[in-house]
Short mmCIF file of C-alpha atoms in Angstrom, two decimals:
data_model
loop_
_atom_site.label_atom_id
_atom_site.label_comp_id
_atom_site.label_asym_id
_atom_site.label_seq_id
_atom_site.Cartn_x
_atom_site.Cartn_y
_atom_site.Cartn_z
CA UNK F 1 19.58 -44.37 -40.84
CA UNK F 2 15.98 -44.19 -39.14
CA UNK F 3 15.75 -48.18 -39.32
CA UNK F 4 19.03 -48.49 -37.30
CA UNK F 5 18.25 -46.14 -34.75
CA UNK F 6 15.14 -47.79 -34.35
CA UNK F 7 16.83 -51.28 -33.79
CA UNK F 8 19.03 -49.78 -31.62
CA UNK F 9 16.22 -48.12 -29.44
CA UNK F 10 14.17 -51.02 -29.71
CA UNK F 11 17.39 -53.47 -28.36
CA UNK F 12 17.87 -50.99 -25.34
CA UNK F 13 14.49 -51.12 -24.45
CA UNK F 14 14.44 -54.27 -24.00
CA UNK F 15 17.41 -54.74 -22.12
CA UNK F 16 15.50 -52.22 -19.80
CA UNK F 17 12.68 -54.25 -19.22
CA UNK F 18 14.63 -57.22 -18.17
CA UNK F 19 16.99 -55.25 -16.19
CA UNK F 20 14.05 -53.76 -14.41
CA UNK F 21 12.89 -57.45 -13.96
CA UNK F 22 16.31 -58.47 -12.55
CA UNK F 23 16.50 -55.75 -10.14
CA UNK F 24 13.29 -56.63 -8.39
CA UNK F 25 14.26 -59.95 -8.49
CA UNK F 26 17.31 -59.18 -6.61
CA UNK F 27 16.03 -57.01 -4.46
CA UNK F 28 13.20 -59.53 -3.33
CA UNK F 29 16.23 -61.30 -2.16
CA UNK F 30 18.21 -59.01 -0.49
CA UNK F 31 21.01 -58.69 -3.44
CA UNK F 32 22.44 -55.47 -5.07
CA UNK F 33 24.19 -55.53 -8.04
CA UNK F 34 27.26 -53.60 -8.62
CA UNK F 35 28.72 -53.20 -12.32
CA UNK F 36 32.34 -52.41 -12.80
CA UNK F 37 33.51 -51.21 -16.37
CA UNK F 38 36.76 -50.24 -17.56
CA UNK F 39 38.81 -50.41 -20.73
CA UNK F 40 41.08 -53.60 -20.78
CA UNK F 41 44.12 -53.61 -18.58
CA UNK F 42 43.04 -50.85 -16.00
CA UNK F 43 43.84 -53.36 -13.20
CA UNK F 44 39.88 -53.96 -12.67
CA UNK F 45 40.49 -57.98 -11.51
CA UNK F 46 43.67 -57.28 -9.20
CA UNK F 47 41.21 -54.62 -7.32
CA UNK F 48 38.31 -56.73 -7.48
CA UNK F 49 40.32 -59.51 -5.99
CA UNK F 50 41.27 -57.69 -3.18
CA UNK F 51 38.01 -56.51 -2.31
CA UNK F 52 36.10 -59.95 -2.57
CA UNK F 53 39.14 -61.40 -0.49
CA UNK F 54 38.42 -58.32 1.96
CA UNK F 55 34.41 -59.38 1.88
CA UNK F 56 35.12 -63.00 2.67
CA UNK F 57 37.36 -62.20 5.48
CA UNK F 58 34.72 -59.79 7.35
CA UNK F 59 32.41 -62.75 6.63
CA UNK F 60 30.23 -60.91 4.15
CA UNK F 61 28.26 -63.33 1.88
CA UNK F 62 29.17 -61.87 -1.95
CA UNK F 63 29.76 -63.08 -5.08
CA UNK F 64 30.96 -62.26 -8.75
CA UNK F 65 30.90 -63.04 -12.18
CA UNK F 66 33.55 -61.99 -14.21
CA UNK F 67 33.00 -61.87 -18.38
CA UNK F 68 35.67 -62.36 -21.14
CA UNK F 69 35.59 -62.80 -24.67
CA UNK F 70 37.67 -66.40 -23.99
CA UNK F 71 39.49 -67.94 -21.60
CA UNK F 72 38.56 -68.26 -18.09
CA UNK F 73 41.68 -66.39 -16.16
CA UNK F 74 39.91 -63.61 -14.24
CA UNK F 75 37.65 -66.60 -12.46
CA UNK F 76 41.04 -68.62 -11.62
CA UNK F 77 42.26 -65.51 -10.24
CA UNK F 78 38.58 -64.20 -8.19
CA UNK F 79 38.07 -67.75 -6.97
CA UNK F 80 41.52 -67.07 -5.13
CA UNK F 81 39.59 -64.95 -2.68
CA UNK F 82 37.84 -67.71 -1.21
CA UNK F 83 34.20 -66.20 -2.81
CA UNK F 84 31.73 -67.71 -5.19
CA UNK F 85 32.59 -66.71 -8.97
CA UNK F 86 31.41 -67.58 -11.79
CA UNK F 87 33.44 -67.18 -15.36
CA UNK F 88 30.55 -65.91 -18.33
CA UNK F 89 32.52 -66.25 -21.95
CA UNK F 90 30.70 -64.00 -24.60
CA UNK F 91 32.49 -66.13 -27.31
CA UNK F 92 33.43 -62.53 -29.41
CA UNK F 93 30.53 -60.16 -27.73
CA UNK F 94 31.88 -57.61 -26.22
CA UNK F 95 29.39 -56.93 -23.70
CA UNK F 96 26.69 -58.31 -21.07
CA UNK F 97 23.03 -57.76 -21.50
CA UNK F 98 20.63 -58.45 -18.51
CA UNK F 99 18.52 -61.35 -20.18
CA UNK F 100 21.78 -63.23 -20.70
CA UNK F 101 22.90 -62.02 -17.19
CA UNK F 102 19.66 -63.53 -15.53
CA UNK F 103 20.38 -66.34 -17.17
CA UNK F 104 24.12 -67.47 -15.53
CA UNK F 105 22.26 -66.33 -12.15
CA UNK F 106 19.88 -68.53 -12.46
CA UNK F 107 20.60 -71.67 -9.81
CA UNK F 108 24.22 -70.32 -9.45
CA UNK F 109 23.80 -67.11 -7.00
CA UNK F 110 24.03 -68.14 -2.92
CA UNK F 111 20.38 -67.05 -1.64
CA UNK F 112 22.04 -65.29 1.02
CA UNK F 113 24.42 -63.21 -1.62
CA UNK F 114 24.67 -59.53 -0.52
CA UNK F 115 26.32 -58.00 -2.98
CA UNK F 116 26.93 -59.61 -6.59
CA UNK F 117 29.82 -58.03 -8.26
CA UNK F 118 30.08 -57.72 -12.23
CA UNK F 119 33.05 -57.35 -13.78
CA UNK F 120 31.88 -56.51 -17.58
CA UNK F 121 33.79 -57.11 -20.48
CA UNK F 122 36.77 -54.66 -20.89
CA UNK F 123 35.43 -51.87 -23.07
CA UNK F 124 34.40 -48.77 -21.91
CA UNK F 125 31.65 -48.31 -25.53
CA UNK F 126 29.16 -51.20 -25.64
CA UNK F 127 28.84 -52.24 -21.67
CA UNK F 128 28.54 -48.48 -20.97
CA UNK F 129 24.85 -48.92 -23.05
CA UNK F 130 23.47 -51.86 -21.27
CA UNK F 131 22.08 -51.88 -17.47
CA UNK F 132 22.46 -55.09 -16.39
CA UNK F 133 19.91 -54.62 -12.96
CA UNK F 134 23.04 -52.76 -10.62
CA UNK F 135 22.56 -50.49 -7.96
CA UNK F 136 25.68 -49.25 -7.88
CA UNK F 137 27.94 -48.32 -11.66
CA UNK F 138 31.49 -48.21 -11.26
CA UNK F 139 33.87 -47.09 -13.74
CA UNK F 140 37.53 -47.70 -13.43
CA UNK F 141 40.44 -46.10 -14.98
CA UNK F 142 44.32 -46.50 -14.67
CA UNK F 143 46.75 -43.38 -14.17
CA UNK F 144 48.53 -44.95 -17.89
CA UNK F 145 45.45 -44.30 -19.70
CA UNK F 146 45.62 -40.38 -19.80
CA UNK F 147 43.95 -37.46 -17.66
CA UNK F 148 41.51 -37.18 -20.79
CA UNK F 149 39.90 -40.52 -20.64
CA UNK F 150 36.58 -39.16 -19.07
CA UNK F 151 36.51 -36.95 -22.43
CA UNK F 152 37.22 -39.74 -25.12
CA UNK F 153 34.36 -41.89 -23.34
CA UNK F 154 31.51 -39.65 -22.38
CA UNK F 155 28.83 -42.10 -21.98
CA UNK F 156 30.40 -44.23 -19.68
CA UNK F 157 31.93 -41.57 -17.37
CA UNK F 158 28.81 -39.53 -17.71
CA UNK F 159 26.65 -42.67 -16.09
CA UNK F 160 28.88 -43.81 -13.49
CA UNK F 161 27.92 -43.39 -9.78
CA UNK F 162 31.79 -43.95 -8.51
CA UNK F 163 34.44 -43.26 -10.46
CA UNK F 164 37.94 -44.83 -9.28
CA UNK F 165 41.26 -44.54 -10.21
CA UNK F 166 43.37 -47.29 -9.93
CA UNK F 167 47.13 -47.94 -9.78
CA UNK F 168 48.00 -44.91 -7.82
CA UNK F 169 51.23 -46.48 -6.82
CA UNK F 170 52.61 -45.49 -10.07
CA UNK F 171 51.20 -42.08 -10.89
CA UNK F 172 54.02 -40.31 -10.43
CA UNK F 173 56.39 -42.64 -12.51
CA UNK F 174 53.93 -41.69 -15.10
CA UNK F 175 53.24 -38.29 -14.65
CA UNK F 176 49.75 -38.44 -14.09
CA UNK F 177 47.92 -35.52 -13.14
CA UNK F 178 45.01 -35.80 -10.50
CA UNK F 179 43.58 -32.72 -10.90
CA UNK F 180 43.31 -32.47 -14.25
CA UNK F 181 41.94 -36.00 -14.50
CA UNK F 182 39.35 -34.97 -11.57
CA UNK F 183 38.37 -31.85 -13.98
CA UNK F 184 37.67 -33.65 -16.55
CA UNK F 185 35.58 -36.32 -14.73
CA UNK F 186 33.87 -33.48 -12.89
CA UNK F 187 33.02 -31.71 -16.41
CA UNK F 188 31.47 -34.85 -17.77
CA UNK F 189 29.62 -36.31 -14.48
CA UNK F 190 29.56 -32.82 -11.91
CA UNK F 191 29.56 -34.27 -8.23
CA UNK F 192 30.44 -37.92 -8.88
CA UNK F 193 32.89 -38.92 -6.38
CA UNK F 194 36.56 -39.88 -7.39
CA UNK F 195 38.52 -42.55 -5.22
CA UNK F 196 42.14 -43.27 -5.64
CA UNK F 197 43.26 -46.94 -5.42
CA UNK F 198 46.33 -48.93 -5.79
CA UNK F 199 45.89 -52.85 -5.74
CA UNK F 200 49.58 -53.79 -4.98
CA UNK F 201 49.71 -50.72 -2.58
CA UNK F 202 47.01 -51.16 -0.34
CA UNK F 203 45.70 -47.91 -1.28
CA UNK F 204 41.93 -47.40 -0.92
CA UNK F 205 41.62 -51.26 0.29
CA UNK F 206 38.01 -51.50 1.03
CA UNK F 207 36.50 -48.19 -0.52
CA UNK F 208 34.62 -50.38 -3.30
CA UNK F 209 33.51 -52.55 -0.89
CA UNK F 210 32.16 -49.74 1.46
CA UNK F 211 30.51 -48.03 -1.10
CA UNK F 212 28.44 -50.97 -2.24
CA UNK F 213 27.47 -51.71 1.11
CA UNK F 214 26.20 -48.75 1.82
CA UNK F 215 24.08 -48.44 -1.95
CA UNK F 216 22.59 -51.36 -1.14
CA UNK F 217 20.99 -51.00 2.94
CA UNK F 218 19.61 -47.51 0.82
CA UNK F 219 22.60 -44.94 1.41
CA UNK F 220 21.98 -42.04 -1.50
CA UNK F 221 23.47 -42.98 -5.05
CA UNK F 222 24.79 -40.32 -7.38
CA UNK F 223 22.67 -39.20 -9.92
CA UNK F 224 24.41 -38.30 -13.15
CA UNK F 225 23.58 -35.09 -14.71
CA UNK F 226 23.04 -36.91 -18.54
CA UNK F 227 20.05 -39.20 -16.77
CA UNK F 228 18.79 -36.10 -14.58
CA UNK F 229 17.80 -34.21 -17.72
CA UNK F 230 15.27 -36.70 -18.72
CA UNK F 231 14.44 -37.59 -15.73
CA UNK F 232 15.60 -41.25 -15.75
CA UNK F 233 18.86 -42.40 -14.13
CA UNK F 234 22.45 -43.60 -15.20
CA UNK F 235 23.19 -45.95 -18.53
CA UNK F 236 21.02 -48.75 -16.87
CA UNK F 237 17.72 -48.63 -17.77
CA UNK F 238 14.57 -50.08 -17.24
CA UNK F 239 12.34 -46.67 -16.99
CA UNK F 240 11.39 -47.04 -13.42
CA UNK F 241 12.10 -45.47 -10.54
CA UNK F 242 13.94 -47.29 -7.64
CA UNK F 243 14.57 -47.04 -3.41
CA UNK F 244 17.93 -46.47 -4.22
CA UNK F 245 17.46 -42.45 -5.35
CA UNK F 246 17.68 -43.40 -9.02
CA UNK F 247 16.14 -44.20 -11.98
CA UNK F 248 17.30 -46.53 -15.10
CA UNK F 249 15.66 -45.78 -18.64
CA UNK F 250 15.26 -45.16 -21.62
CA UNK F 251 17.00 -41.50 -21.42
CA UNK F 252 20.23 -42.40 -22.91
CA UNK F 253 19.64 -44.42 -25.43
CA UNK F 254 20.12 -41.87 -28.21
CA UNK F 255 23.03 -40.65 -27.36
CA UNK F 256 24.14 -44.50 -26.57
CA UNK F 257 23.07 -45.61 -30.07
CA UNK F 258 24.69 -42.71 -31.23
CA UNK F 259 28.12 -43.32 -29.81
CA UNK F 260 28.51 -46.89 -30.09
CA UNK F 261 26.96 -46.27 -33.90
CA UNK F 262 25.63 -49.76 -33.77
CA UNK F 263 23.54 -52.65 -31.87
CA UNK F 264 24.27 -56.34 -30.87
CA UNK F 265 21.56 -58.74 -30.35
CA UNK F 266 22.48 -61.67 -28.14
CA UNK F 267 19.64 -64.38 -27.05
CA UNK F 268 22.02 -67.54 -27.18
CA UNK F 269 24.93 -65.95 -27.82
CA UNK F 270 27.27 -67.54 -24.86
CA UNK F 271 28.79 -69.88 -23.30
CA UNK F 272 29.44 -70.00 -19.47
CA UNK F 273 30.91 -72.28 -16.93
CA UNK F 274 31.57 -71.28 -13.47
CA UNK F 275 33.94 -71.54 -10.08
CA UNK F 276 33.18 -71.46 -6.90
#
């Protein structure tokens, strides 16, 4: 059992090194990285497509790159909004690392990029373990997928620096309940803010957007409690601390390897292709 946790420390930390890398990298340029995670189906790409299409229209320079075990229908769809996006196909892994992320950025990403948005592979265990170099963590969760989602996923909640809710337009066809949702966000991650959005509504139209802005010209960025206690920041981690008022490192990584109960190792692992 030692050995594993070992291999599991020792993949972490060296995700952290390169995400550390990345960041720099991108923040030499003027870029900020903002990582969106959800379970599959939480309406993550119909959000995101509004927001991009938003960005483009206000004539701010972003991007994304949108990751899927196969096909590449969340690109088709991204590209819609007039942005550049680029489609990363894990061929079965079911999450991005920041050497392989580096990698697809490399002579894709628009120098003038401001923001570069991620939209991780749906799965709210294995991308909640892996900083891929963001500023900015977003998880995302639908009113169908129960007021105790924040409770069943721990990790991932307990990281985020915005958490949003998304297909408000139905909530009360399903009976969701806000406050108890909010309570059990707020037990898991105290102070993290909670925004309510609703893609085919309108709802919360450029909130995302706003918020990622603001992380990256240097705006304060929530610092979860879980990273706080060992003084490192949110399930990215590199181990060093950053302009943005937080830290990435190597403070989760127990309780990561602990959750997910295993490790991936990735160097050639992918495929890609891309749309612009």
């Amino acid at each position: 059992m030692c050995r594993v946790v070992d291999l599991q420390q020792a993949v972490l930390a060296k995700n952290d090194a390169c995400a550390h890398t990345l960041r720099e990298d991108l923040a030499a340029r003027g870029t900020a990285v903002v990582n969106l995670l959800s379970s599959p189906g939480s309406g993550k790409t119909a959000l995101l497509e509004r927001e991009l299409t938003l960005a483009h229209s206000r004539g701010i320079p972003v991007a994304a790159l949108t990751a899927d075990l196969a096909t590449e229908n969340d690109a088709v769809r991204l590209a819609r909004s007039g942005v550049p996006v680029k489609q990363v196909l894990t061929d079965g892994l079911c999450h991005l690392e920041a050497e392989m992320l580096g990698g697809h950025l490399h002579g894709w990403l628009p120098a003038d990029t401001r923001l570069l948005f991620i939209e991780n592979v749906g799965n709210l265990v294995c991308p909640a373990s892996y900083d891929l170099g963001e500023t900015l963590r977003i998880v995302l969760a639908s009113v169908t997928e129960g007021e105790d989602k924040p409770l069943k996923y721990p990790t991932a909640f307990g990281l985020a620096h915005l958490v949003v809710v998304t297909k408000m337009d139905i909530a009360e066809a399903v009976a969701f309940d806000e406050k108890e949702f909010r309570a059990n966000v707020e037990r898991i991650n105290p102070g993290v803010e909670v925004v309510l959005t609703a893609a085919r509504g309108g709802e919360g139209d450029g909130l995302l957007l706003d918020r990622a802005l603001a992380a990256r010209d240097g705006a304060p960025v929530h610092i979860p409690v879980m990273t706080r206690k060992s003084h490192h920041v949110h399930d990215a981690e590199d181990g060093q601390p950053h302009d943005e008022g937080h830290t990435h490192g190597e403070h989760a990584h127990a309780a990561r390897a602990q959750e997910r109960g295993h490790a991936h190792t990735t160097d050639s692992d992918t495929v890609a292709s891309s749309r612009s």
